CSV table of C-alpha atoms in Angstrom, one decimal:
chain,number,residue,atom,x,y,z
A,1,UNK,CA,52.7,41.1,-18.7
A,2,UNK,CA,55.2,40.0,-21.2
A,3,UNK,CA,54.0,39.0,-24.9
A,4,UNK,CA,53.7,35.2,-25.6
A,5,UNK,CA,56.3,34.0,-27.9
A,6,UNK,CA,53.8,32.3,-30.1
A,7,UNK,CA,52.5,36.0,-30.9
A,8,UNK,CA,54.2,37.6,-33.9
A,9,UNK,CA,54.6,41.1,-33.7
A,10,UNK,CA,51.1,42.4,-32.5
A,11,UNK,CA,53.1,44.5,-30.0
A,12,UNK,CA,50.4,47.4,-29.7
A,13,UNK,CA,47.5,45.2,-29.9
A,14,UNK,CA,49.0,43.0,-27.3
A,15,UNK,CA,50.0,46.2,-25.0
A,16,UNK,CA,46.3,47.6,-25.6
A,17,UNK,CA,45.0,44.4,-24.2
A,18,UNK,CA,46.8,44.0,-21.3
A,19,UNK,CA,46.5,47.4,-20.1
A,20,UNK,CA,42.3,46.7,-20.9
A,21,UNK,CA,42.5,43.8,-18.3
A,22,UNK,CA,45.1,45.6,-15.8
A,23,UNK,CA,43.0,48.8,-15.3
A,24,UNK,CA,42.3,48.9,-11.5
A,25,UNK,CA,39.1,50.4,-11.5
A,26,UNK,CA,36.1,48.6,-10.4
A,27,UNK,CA,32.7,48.1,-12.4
A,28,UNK,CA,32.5,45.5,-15.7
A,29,UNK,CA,33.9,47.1,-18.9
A,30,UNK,CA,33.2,46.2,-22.5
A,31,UNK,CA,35.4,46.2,-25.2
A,32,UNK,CA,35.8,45.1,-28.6
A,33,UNK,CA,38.4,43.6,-31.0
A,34,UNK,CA,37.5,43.9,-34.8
A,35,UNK,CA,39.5,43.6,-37.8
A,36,UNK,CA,39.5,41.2,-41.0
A,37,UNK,CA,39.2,37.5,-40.9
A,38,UNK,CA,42.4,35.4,-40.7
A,39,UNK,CA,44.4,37.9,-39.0
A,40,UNK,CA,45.6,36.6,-35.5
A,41,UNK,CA,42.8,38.2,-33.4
A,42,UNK,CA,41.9,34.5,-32.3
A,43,UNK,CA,45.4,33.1,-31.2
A,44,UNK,CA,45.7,36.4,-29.3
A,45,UNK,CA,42.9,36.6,-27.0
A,46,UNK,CA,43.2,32.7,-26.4
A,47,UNK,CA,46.7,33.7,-25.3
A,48,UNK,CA,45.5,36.7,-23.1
A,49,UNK,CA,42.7,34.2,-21.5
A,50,UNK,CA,46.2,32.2,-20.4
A,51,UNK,CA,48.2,34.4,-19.7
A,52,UNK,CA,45.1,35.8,-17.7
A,53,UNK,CA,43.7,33.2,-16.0
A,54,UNK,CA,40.0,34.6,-18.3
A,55,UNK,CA,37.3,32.9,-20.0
A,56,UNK,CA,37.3,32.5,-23.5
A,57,UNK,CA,34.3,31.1,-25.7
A,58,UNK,CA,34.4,31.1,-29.3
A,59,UNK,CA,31.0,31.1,-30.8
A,60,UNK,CA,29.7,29.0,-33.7
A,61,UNK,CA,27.4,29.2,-36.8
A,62,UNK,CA,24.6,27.1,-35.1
A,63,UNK,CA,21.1,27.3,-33.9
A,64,UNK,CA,21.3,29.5,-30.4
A,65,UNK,CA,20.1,26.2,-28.5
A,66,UNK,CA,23.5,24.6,-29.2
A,67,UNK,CA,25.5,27.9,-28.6
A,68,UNK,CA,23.8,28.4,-25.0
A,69,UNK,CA,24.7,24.3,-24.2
A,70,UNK,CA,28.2,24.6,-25.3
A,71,UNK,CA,28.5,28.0,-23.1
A,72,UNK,CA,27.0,25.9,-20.2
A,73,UNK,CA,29.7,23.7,-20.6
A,74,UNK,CA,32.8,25.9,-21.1
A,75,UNK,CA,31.6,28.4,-17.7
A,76,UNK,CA,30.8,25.2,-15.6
A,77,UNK,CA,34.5,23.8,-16.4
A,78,UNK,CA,35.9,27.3,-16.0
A,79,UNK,CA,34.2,27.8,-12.5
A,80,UNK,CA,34.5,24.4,-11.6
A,81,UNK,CA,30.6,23.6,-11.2
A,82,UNK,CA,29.1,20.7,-12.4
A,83,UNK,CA,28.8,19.8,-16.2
A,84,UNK,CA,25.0,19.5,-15.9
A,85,UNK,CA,24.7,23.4,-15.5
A,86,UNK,CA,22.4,24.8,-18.0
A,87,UNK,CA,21.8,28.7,-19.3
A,88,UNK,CA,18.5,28.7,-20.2
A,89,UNK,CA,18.2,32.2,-21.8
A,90,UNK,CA,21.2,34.4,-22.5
A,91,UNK,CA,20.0,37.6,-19.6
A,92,UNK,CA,21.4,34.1,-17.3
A,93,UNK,CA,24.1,33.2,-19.3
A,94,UNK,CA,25.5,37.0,-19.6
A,95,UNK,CA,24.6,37.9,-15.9
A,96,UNK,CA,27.0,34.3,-15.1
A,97,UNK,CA,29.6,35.4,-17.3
A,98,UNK,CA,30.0,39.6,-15.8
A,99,UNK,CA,29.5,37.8,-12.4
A,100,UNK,CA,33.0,36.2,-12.9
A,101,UNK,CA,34.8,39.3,-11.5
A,102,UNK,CA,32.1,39.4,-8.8
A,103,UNK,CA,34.4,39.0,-6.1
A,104,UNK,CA,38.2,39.4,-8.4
A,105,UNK,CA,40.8,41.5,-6.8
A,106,UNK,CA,41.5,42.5,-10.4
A,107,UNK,CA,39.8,41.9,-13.7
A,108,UNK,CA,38.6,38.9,-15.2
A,109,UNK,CA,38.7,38.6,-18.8
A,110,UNK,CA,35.8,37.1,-20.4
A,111,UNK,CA,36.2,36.7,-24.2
A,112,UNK,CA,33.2,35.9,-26.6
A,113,UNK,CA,34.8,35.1,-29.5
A,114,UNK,CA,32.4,35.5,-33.3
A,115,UNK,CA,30.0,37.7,-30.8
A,116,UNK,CA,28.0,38.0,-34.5
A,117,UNK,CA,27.4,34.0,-34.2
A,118,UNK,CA,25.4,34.3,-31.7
A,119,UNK,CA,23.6,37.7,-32.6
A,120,UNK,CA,22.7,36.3,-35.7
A,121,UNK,CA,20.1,33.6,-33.3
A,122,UNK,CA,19.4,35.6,-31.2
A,123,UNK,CA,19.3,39.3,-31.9
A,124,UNK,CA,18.0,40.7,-28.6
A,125,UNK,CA,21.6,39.7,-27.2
A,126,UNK,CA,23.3,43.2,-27.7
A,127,UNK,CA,19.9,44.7,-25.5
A,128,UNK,CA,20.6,42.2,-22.9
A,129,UNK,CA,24.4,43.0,-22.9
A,130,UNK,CA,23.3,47.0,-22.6
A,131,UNK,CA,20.8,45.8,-19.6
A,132,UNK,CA,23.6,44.3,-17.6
A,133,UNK,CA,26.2,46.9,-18.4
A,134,UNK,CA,23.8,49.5,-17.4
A,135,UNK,CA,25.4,52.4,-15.4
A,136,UNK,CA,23.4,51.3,-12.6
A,137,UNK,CA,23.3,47.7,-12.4
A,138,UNK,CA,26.1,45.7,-10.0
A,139,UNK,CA,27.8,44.7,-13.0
A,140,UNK,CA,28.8,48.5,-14.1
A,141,UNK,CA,29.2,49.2,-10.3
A,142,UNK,CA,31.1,46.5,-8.4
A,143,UNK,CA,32.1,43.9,-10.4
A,144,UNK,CA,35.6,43.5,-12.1
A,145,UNK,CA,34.9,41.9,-15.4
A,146,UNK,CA,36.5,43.0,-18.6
A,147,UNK,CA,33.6,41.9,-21.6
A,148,UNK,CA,35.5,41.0,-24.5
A,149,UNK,CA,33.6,40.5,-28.0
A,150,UNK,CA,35.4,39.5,-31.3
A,151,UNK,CA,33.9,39.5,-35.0
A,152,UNK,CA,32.7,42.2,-35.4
C-alpha cells in the first residue's frame, strides 16, 4: 500500500503499519503506537483507517459516559446500524469493536486513538481489553481485527 502524499516522511512507521494490518493470519492482534505529543501519529493512523477501509476513534478528556455515546455513534455510522445504538459498558463496546473482523477476509483496523482518555474513567478498560484478547476467546482465535491504541 503506497504512502499518502499528505504523510511526510514517516516511511518506516508507515511500512510498519501496513505490514501490521496486511498480516494474513487469523485471530485479533493488538498493537500500539506511542511517541511524543505533536508528532504526526494522529494524521497517520486517520490515513491508514482510509486507506484501510478501518475504524478510527479518537478519545476525549471527558467523563466515560460521553466517551461510550460518542463510540456508539462513530461504530453505528461505521457499520451502518442505526444512530440510536448504545454501548452500555465498555466489555460490549470492546467485544463490538474486535467483532469488526468477525467475518473480514483480511484485517480490520480498529484505531482508539488517546487509549489513556478513556483509561483515565475507567481503569478496568485494559482488564477488559486482556479478557477479549485472551488466547482462548474467538477474538484471539477467529477474528481478523488489528487493535490499534495511541497515547500512550
Amino acid at each position: 500500500m503506497r504512502k499518502p502524499s499528505e504523510l511526510h516522511a514517516r516511511d518506516r512507521e508507515w511500512e510498519a503499519l501496513v505490514d501490521f494490518v496486511a498480516d494474513p493470519s487469523v485471530g485479533a492482534t493488538l498493537g500500539l503506537v506511542y511517541g511524543r505529543r505533536r508528532q504526526g501519529k494522529t494524521l497517520m493512523l486517520e490515513l491508514l483507517a482510509e486507506a484501510t477501509g478501518g475504524f478510527m476513534f479518537t478519545a476525549r478528556e471527558q467523563p466515560q459516559r460521553q466517551n461510550l455515546q460518542e463510540l456508539s455513534a462513530a461504530y453505528a455510522r461505521y457499520a451502518g446500524l442505526p444512530p440510536s445504538l448504545a454501548f452500555d459498558n465498555w466489555p460490549d463496546a470492546i467485544d463490538a469493536l474486535l467483532g469488526l473482523g468477525r467475518a473480514a477476509p483480511e484485517a480490520v483496523p480498529v484505531i482508539i486513538d488517546e487509549f489513556p482518555n478513556l483509561v483515565a474513567q475507567a481503569p478496568a478498560l485494559p482488564s477488559v481489553l486482556q479478557t477479549a484478547l485472551s488466547p482462548r476467546s474467538d477474538a484471539a482465535r477467529h477474528w481478523r481485527t488489528a487493535l490499534r491504541l495511541t497515547g500512550l
